[in-house]
Coordinates of C-alpha atoms in Angstrom, one line a residue:
M1 CA -12.3 21.9 -155.8
L2 CA -15.8 20.3 -155.9
L3 CA -14.6 17.3 -153.9
S4 CA -13.0 19.6 -151.2
G5 CA -16.3 21.6 -151.0
I6 CA -18.3 18.4 -150.4
I7 CA -15.8 17.3 -147.7
L8 CA -16.2 20.7 -146.0
L9 CA -20.0 20.5 -146.0
A10 CA -19.7 17.0 -144.5
V11 CA -17.4 18.3 -141.8
D12 CA -19.8 21.2 -141.0
F13 CA -22.6 18.6 -140.8
L14 CA -20.7 16.5 -138.3
Q15 CA -19.7 19.5 -136.3
S16 CA -23.3 20.7 -136.1
A17 CA -24.4 17.4 -134.7
K18 CA -21.8 17.5 -131.9
K19 CA -22.7 18.0 -128.3
M20 CA -22.8 21.7 -127.3
D21 CA -21.4 23.2 -124.1
G22 CA -24.8 24.8 -123.4
V23 CA -23.8 28.3 -124.5
L24 CA -25.4 30.3 -127.3
E25 CA -24.2 33.8 -128.4
R26 CA -26.7 36.5 -128.9
N27 CA -26.7 38.9 -131.9
D28 CA -25.0 42.3 -131.3
Y29 CA -27.0 45.4 -130.5
G30 CA -29.4 46.1 -133.4
G31 CA -28.8 42.6 -134.9
G32 CA -32.3 41.5 -134.1
S33 CA -33.4 38.2 -132.7
R34 CA -32.9 34.8 -134.3
M35 CA -34.3 31.3 -134.2
E36 CA -32.3 28.3 -133.1
E37 CA -33.2 24.6 -133.6
L38 CA -31.7 22.3 -131.0
E39 CA -32.0 18.6 -130.0
V40 CA -32.2 18.1 -126.2
E41 CA -31.2 14.9 -124.7
V42 CA -32.9 14.3 -121.3
Q43 CA -31.5 11.7 -119.0
G44 CA -33.6 8.6 -119.0
E45 CA -35.1 9.3 -122.4
E46 CA -34.0 7.3 -125.5
K47 CA -34.6 9.9 -128.1
K48 CA -33.5 13.5 -128.4
I49 CA -36.3 16.1 -128.2
P50 CA -36.3 18.7 -130.9
V51 CA -37.0 22.3 -129.7
Q52 CA -37.0 25.7 -131.3
I53 CA -36.2 28.8 -129.3
E54 CA -36.0 32.5 -130.1
I55 CA -32.8 34.3 -128.9
A56 CA -33.2 38.1 -128.6
E57 CA -30.4 40.4 -129.4
Q58 CA -28.1 41.7 -126.8
Q59 CA -29.6 44.6 -124.9
Y60 CA -27.9 47.7 -123.4
S61 CA -27.6 48.1 -119.6
E62 CA -29.0 51.3 -118.0
E63 CA -25.6 52.9 -117.9
E64 CA -25.0 52.0 -121.6
I65 CA -28.5 53.4 -122.5
Q66 CA -27.6 56.8 -120.9
K67 CA -24.3 56.9 -122.8
L68 CA -26.2 56.0 -126.0
F69 CA -28.7 58.8 -125.5
G70 CA -25.8 61.2 -124.8
R71 CA -24.1 60.2 -128.1
M72 CA -27.3 60.5 -130.1
I73 CA -28.2 64.0 -128.7
Q74 CA -24.7 65.3 -129.6
K75 CA -25.4 64.2 -133.2
M76 CA -29.0 65.3 -133.5
E77 CA -28.4 68.8 -134.7
E78 CA -26.2 67.5 -137.6
M79 CA -28.6 64.7 -138.4
I80 CA -31.8 66.8 -138.7
L81 CA -30.3 69.6 -140.9
G82 CA -30.9 67.9 -144.2
E83 CA -29.6 70.3 -147.0
N84 CA -29.3 73.2 -144.6
E85 CA -26.0 74.4 -143.3
S86 CA -27.1 75.4 -139.8
L87 CA -30.2 76.0 -137.6
D88 CA -29.6 79.7 -137.9
R89 CA -30.9 79.7 -141.4
I90 CA -33.3 77.0 -142.5
E91 CA -34.4 77.3 -146.2
Y92 CA -34.9 73.6 -147.1
D93 CA -36.9 70.8 -145.6
M94 CA -35.4 69.4 -142.4
N95 CA -34.9 65.7 -141.7
L96 CA -36.9 65.1 -138.6
L97 CA -36.2 61.3 -138.5
T98 CA -38.3 59.0 -136.3
K99 CA -35.7 56.3 -135.9
I100 CA -31.9 56.6 -135.4
P101 CA -30.2 54.5 -138.2
D102 CA -28.5 51.3 -136.8
E103 CA -29.5 52.2 -133.2
P104 CA -32.4 51.0 -131.1
I105 CA -33.7 54.5 -130.6
E106 CA -37.1 55.9 -131.7
V107 CA -37.8 59.7 -131.9
S108 CA -41.0 61.6 -131.6
W109 CA -41.3 65.4 -132.4
E110 CA -43.3 68.3 -131.1
L111 CA -43.2 71.8 -132.7
D112 CA -44.6 75.2 -131.7
H113 CA -45.3 76.4 -135.3
Y114 CA -47.0 73.6 -137.2
D115 CA -48.1 76.2 -139.8
V116 CA -44.5 76.8 -140.8
M117 CA -43.2 73.3 -140.5
N118 CA -44.8 69.9 -140.0
V119 CA -43.6 67.0 -137.9
R120 CA -41.8 65.5 -140.9
G121 CA -39.7 68.6 -141.3
E122 CA -41.4 69.8 -144.5
L123 CA -41.6 73.6 -144.8
Q124 CA -44.9 75.5 -145.6
P125 CA -43.6 78.4 -147.8
E126 CA -46.8 80.3 -147.8
F127 CA -46.5 80.9 -144.0
I128 CA -42.8 81.7 -143.8
K129 CA -42.0 85.4 -143.2
E130 CA -39.3 87.3 -145.0
E131 CA -37.6 88.3 -141.8
G132 CA -37.6 84.6 -140.6
T133 CA -39.7 82.6 -138.2
L134 CA -38.3 80.9 -135.0
V135 CA -39.5 77.3 -134.6
T136 CA -38.9 75.4 -131.4
L137 CA -38.4 71.7 -132.0
H138 CA -38.7 69.2 -129.1
A139 CA -37.7 65.6 -129.5
V140 CA -38.2 62.6 -127.2
L141 CA -35.8 59.8 -127.7
T142 CA -37.1 56.4 -126.6
Y143 CA -35.1 53.1 -126.2
S144 CA -37.1 50.7 -128.3
E145 CA -36.5 47.7 -126.0
N146 CA -37.8 49.6 -122.9
E147 CA -40.1 52.5 -123.5
E148 CA -39.6 53.8 -120.0
E149 CA -36.0 54.7 -120.9
Q150 CA -36.3 58.1 -122.5
A151 CA -34.3 61.3 -123.1
S152 CA -35.2 64.8 -124.3
Y153 CA -33.6 67.0 -127.0
Q154 CA -34.6 70.6 -127.9
C155 CA -33.4 73.1 -130.4
T156 CA -34.6 76.3 -132.2
A157 CA -34.6 76.7 -136.0
N158 CA -34.8 80.1 -137.7
V159 CA -36.8 79.4 -140.9
F160 CA -36.5 81.8 -143.9
P161 CA -38.0 81.8 -147.4
R162 CA -35.9 79.9 -149.8
T163 CA -33.3 82.1 -151.6
L164 CA -33.9 81.6 -155.3
D165 CA -31.2 81.9 -157.9
E166 CA -31.8 83.9 -161.1
E167 CA -32.9 80.9 -163.1
E168 CA -35.5 79.8 -160.5
Q169 CA -36.8 83.4 -160.2
E170 CA -37.2 83.6 -164.0
K171 CA -39.0 80.2 -164.0
I172 CA -41.5 81.5 -161.4
Q173 CA -42.1 84.7 -163.3
I174 CA -42.7 82.7 -166.6
E175 CA -45.2 80.4 -164.8
E176 CA -47.0 83.3 -163.3
A177 CA -47.3 85.1 -166.6
I178 CA -48.7 82.0 -168.3
R179 CA -51.1 81.3 -165.3
R180 CA -52.5 84.9 -165.6
Q181 CA -53.0 84.4 -169.4
E182 CA -54.7 81.1 -168.8
E183 CA -57.1 82.6 -166.2
E184 CA -58.0 85.6 -168.5
S185 CA -58.8 83.3 -171.5
R186 CA -60.9 80.6 -169.9
T187 CA -64.0 81.5 -171.9
S188 CA -62.0 80.9 -175.1
R189 CA -61.7 77.6 -176.9
K190 CA -58.0 78.0 -177.3
L191 CA -55.3 79.3 -175.0
R192 CA -53.0 81.8 -176.6
L193 CA -49.7 81.8 -174.8
P194 CA -48.0 85.2 -174.2
D195 CA -45.9 86.5 -177.0
K196 CA -43.7 88.3 -174.6
I197 CA -42.5 87.5 -171.1
L198 CA -40.2 89.7 -169.1
N199 CA -40.4 92.2 -172.0
R200 CA -38.7 89.6 -174.3
E201 CA -40.0 87.6 -177.2
T202 CA -40.8 84.1 -176.3
A203 CA -41.1 80.8 -178.2
Y204 CA -42.6 77.6 -177.0
Y205 CA -41.7 73.9 -177.6
R206 CA -43.3 70.7 -176.5
K207 CA -41.0 68.8 -174.1
M208 CA -39.6 65.7 -175.8
D209 CA -41.0 62.5 -174.4
S210 CA -38.0 60.6 -172.9
R211 CA -39.7 57.3 -173.7
G212 CA -39.4 58.1 -177.4
L213 CA -35.7 58.8 -177.0
V214 CA -35.3 55.6 -175.1
L215 CA -37.2 53.6 -177.7
M216 CA -35.0 55.2 -180.4
I217 CA -31.8 54.3 -178.7
M218 CA -33.1 50.8 -178.0
G219 CA -34.0 50.5 -181.7
V220 CA -30.5 51.6 -182.8
L221 CA -28.9 49.2 -180.3
T222 CA -31.1 46.4 -181.5
G223 CA -30.2 47.1 -185.1
I224 CA -26.5 47.0 -184.2
L225 CA -26.9 43.8 -182.2
V226 CA -28.9 42.2 -185.1
Y227 CA -26.2 43.3 -187.6
A228 CA -23.5 41.9 -185.3
L229 CA -25.4 38.6 -184.9
D230 CA -25.8 38.4 -188.7
I231 CA -22.1 38.9 -189.2
Q232 CA -21.4 36.2 -186.6
N233 CA -23.9 33.8 -188.2
R234 CA -22.3 34.5 -191.6
G235 CA -18.9 33.8 -190.1
K236 CA -20.1 30.5 -188.7
E237 CA -21.7 29.6 -192.0
E238 CA -18.4 30.4 -193.9
E239 CA -16.5 28.2 -191.4
R240 CA -19.0 25.4 -191.8
K241 CA -18.7 25.7 -195.6
K242 CA -14.9 25.6 -195.4
Q243 CA -14.9 22.6 -193.1
Q244 CA -17.3 20.7 -195.4
M245 CA -15.2 21.5 -198.5
I246 CA -12.0 20.3 -196.8
L247 CA -13.7 17.0 -195.9
D248 CA -14.8 16.5 -199.5
Y249 CA -11.4 17.3 -201.1
P250 CA -9.9 13.8 -200.7
G251 CA -12.9 12.2 -202.4
I252 CA -12.9 14.7 -205.3
V253 CA -9.1 14.2 -206.0
N254 CA -9.5 10.4 -205.7
K255 CA -12.4 10.4 -208.3
M256 CA -10.5 12.6 -210.7
T257 CA -7.5 10.2 -210.4
L258 CA -9.6 7.2 -211.2
F259 CA -11.3 8.8 -214.2
L260 CA -8.0 10.1 -215.6
G261 CA -6.4 6.7 -215.1
A262 CA -9.3 5.2 -217.1
G263 CA -8.2 7.3 -220.1
M264 CA -10.6 10.2 -219.8
T265 CA -9.5 13.8 -220.4
A266 CA -9.5 16.2 -217.5
K267 CA -12.6 18.0 -218.8
R268 CA -14.5 14.7 -219.2
A269 CA -13.4 13.5 -215.8
W270 CA -14.5 16.7 -214.3
K271 CA -18.0 16.5 -215.8
R272 CA -18.2 12.8 -214.7
V273 CA -17.5 13.8 -211.1
V274 CA -20.3 16.5 -211.3
E275 CA -22.7 13.9 -212.9
D276 CA -22.1 11.5 -210.0
Y277 CA -22.8 14.3 -207.5
G278 CA -26.1 15.0 -209.3
Y279 CA -27.1 11.4 -208.9
Q280 CA -26.2 11.4 -205.2
K281 CA -27.4 14.9 -204.3
D282 CA -30.7 13.8 -202.8
I283 CA -28.7 11.5 -200.4
W284 CA -25.7 13.7 -199.7
G285 CA -27.5 17.1 -199.6
E286 CA -25.9 20.2 -201.0
R287 CA -22.1 20.0 -201.1
Y288 CA -20.4 23.3 -201.7
A289 CA -17.2 21.9 -203.4
Y290 CA -19.3 20.0 -205.9
E291 CA -21.6 23.0 -206.5
E292 CA -18.5 25.0 -207.5
M293 CA -17.4 22.2 -209.8
K294 CA -20.8 22.3 -211.5
R295 CA -20.3 26.1 -211.9
V296 CA -17.0 25.3 -213.7
C297 CA -18.9 23.1 -216.2
H298 CA -21.3 25.9 -216.9
E299 CA -18.4 28.3 -217.5
M300 CA -16.8 25.9 -219.9
E301 CA -20.1 25.4 -221.8
S302 CA -20.5 29.2 -222.1
G303 CA -17.1 29.6 -223.8
V304 CA -14.7 30.3 -220.9
A305 CA -11.3 28.6 -221.4
E306 CA -10.8 25.3 -219.6
S307 CA -7.6 26.4 -217.9
E308 CA -9.2 29.7 -216.8
S309 CA -12.2 27.9 -215.4
Y310 CA -10.0 25.7 -213.2
E311 CA -8.1 28.7 -211.9
N312 CA -11.4 30.5 -211.2
F313 CA -12.6 27.4 -209.3
G314 CA -9.6 27.6 -206.9
R315 CA -10.1 31.3 -206.3
R316 CA -13.8 31.0 -205.5
C317 CA -13.1 28.1 -203.1
N318 CA -10.5 30.3 -201.4
I319 CA -8.9 27.2 -199.7
Q320 CA -5.3 26.4 -200.2
V321 CA -5.8 22.8 -201.3
Y322 CA -8.4 23.8 -203.9
I323 CA -6.3 26.6 -205.2
R324 CA -3.4 24.1 -205.6
F325 CA -5.8 21.6 -207.3
G326 CA -7.1 24.2 -209.8
A327 CA -3.6 25.4 -210.6
L328 CA -2.4 21.8 -211.1
L329 CA -5.1 21.1 -213.6
S330 CA -4.5 24.4 -215.4
Q331 CA -0.7 24.0 -215.7
N332 CA -0.9 20.4 -216.9
L333 CA -3.5 21.4 -219.5
R334 CA -1.0 23.8 -221.0
K335 CA 2.0 21.4 -220.8
G336 CA 0.0 18.3 -221.6
T337 CA -1.7 15.7 -219.5
Q338 CA 1.3 13.5 -219.2
G339 CA 2.2 12.8 -215.6
L340 CA -1.1 14.4 -214.3
T341 CA -2.4 11.1 -213.1
Q342 CA 0.7 10.4 -211.0
L343 CA 0.6 14.0 -209.5
L344 CA -3.1 13.5 -208.6
K345 CA -2.3 10.1 -207.0
V346 CA 0.3 11.8 -204.7
E347 CA -2.2 14.6 -204.0
S348 CA -4.9 12.1 -203.2
V349 CA -2.6 10.2 -200.7
Q350 CA -1.6 13.5 -199.1
A351 CA -5.2 14.6 -198.8
F352 CA -6.3 11.4 -197.1
E353 CA -3.4 11.7 -194.6
E354 CA -4.5 15.2 -193.8
R355 CA -8.0 14.1 -193.4
K356 CA -7.0 11.4 -190.9
A357 CA -4.9 13.8 -189.0
R358 CA -7.8 16.2 -188.9
A359 CA -10.2 13.5 -187.7
K360 CA -7.8 12.6 -184.9
R361 CA -7.5 16.3 -183.9
L362 CA -11.3 16.6 -183.8
G363 CA -11.6 13.5 -181.7
E364 CA -9.2 14.9 -179.2
E365 CA -11.1 18.2 -179.0
A366 CA -14.4 16.3 -178.5
G367 CA -12.7 14.4 -175.6
T368 CA -11.7 17.7 -174.0
K369 CA -15.2 19.0 -174.3
L370 CA -16.5 16.0 -172.5
L371 CA -14.4 16.6 -169.4
L372 CA -16.9 19.1 -167.8
P373 CA -19.9 16.7 -168.1
M374 CA -17.7 13.9 -166.7
F375 CA -16.7 16.0 -163.7
L376 CA -20.4 17.0 -163.1
M377 CA -21.4 13.3 -163.3
L378 CA -18.6 12.5 -160.8
A379 CA -19.9 15.2 -158.4
V380 CA -23.4 13.8 -158.6
V381 CA -22.2 10.3 -157.9
L382 CA -20.2 11.5 -154.9
V383 CA -23.2 13.3 -153.5
I384 CA -25.4 10.2 -154.0
V385 CA -22.9 8.0 -152.2
I386 CA -21.5 10.3 -149.5
V387 CA -24.5 12.3 -148.3
P388 CA -26.6 9.2 -147.3
A389 CA -23.5 7.8 -145.5
F390 CA -23.1 11.0 -143.4
L391 CA -26.9 11.2 -142.7
S392 CA -26.8 7.6 -141.4
V393 CA -24.0 8.5 -138.8
Q394 CA -25.5 8.4 -135.3
M395 CA -23.8 11.0 -133.1

């Protein structure tokens, strides 16, 4: 994919350098002008001369302009209504636009009642009569590319006071009652809000600050994300601990086999492995499997049965190989240590084979992860080699 993209870019580059037929296309109506950079070869000159020209958008002919005006005038009544349903009853601000969207048409307005409505179409409620007020609107449409090309549009709007629903009327009455109370008590230090409005008992509440709600929600979300991150980190730590213990297992079994073969008891061999870990801890760092073995020593010293301590060790490690190892020591302790060394030798060989297989699998995974950096490096090399070669081509 990357190589094909580079090839396509190279093809585009070569095509852009080809000789033109001397024809450039303009942008469509309303598309605006654009700049073009060309190289001009003049007969008798050795070098091409770079030039930069501005190409204006395609313009309408006079006949097309008149058709455009006709279409816009037919749509004007619908475009200027805003939230109103018709010009026969205007209760909301009108949309007296000054430019037709996506068309090269500008609009200017004149009204005969600026006290009722301004040139932006905004109503002035205090001057609107209950029986309605007729407002004549006159618009002049101008073609933006040629101001001499104009058309006229005129309509009459019947403006009425806005019809308020019950909730809006109640709101106005409440505000009016509070305003009167505020005016009557301006000499007082405190403003006592009316106990009754509209002959009904009233209670007042401060409006909740939305920023506080947002902060509260953000705090809850942050807490959830932190908790989820903590769970994820604990999971990663458990996985790291598990992988470390699996890697240490062959060495532990091998040491136990050597010490048992030297004539030591299982308990003494166990303590000797823990002692060796204590000597090497500063070099190795903390190893979870050996720390669990140390805990077994403390259990046995505190009076816990040896076989039970081995079984507890396997359960705490919660890894199949350690559970099997603990059960093996516990069972042979009850039956006698005869044959234990041979069993541990087999276990040691099997553990080392599993470790080699695991190392091989991790190596294959590492190789797979390196594929992406290798492809990125290949792309960089291709760009370094191919781009200068194309730039050096003389067309």
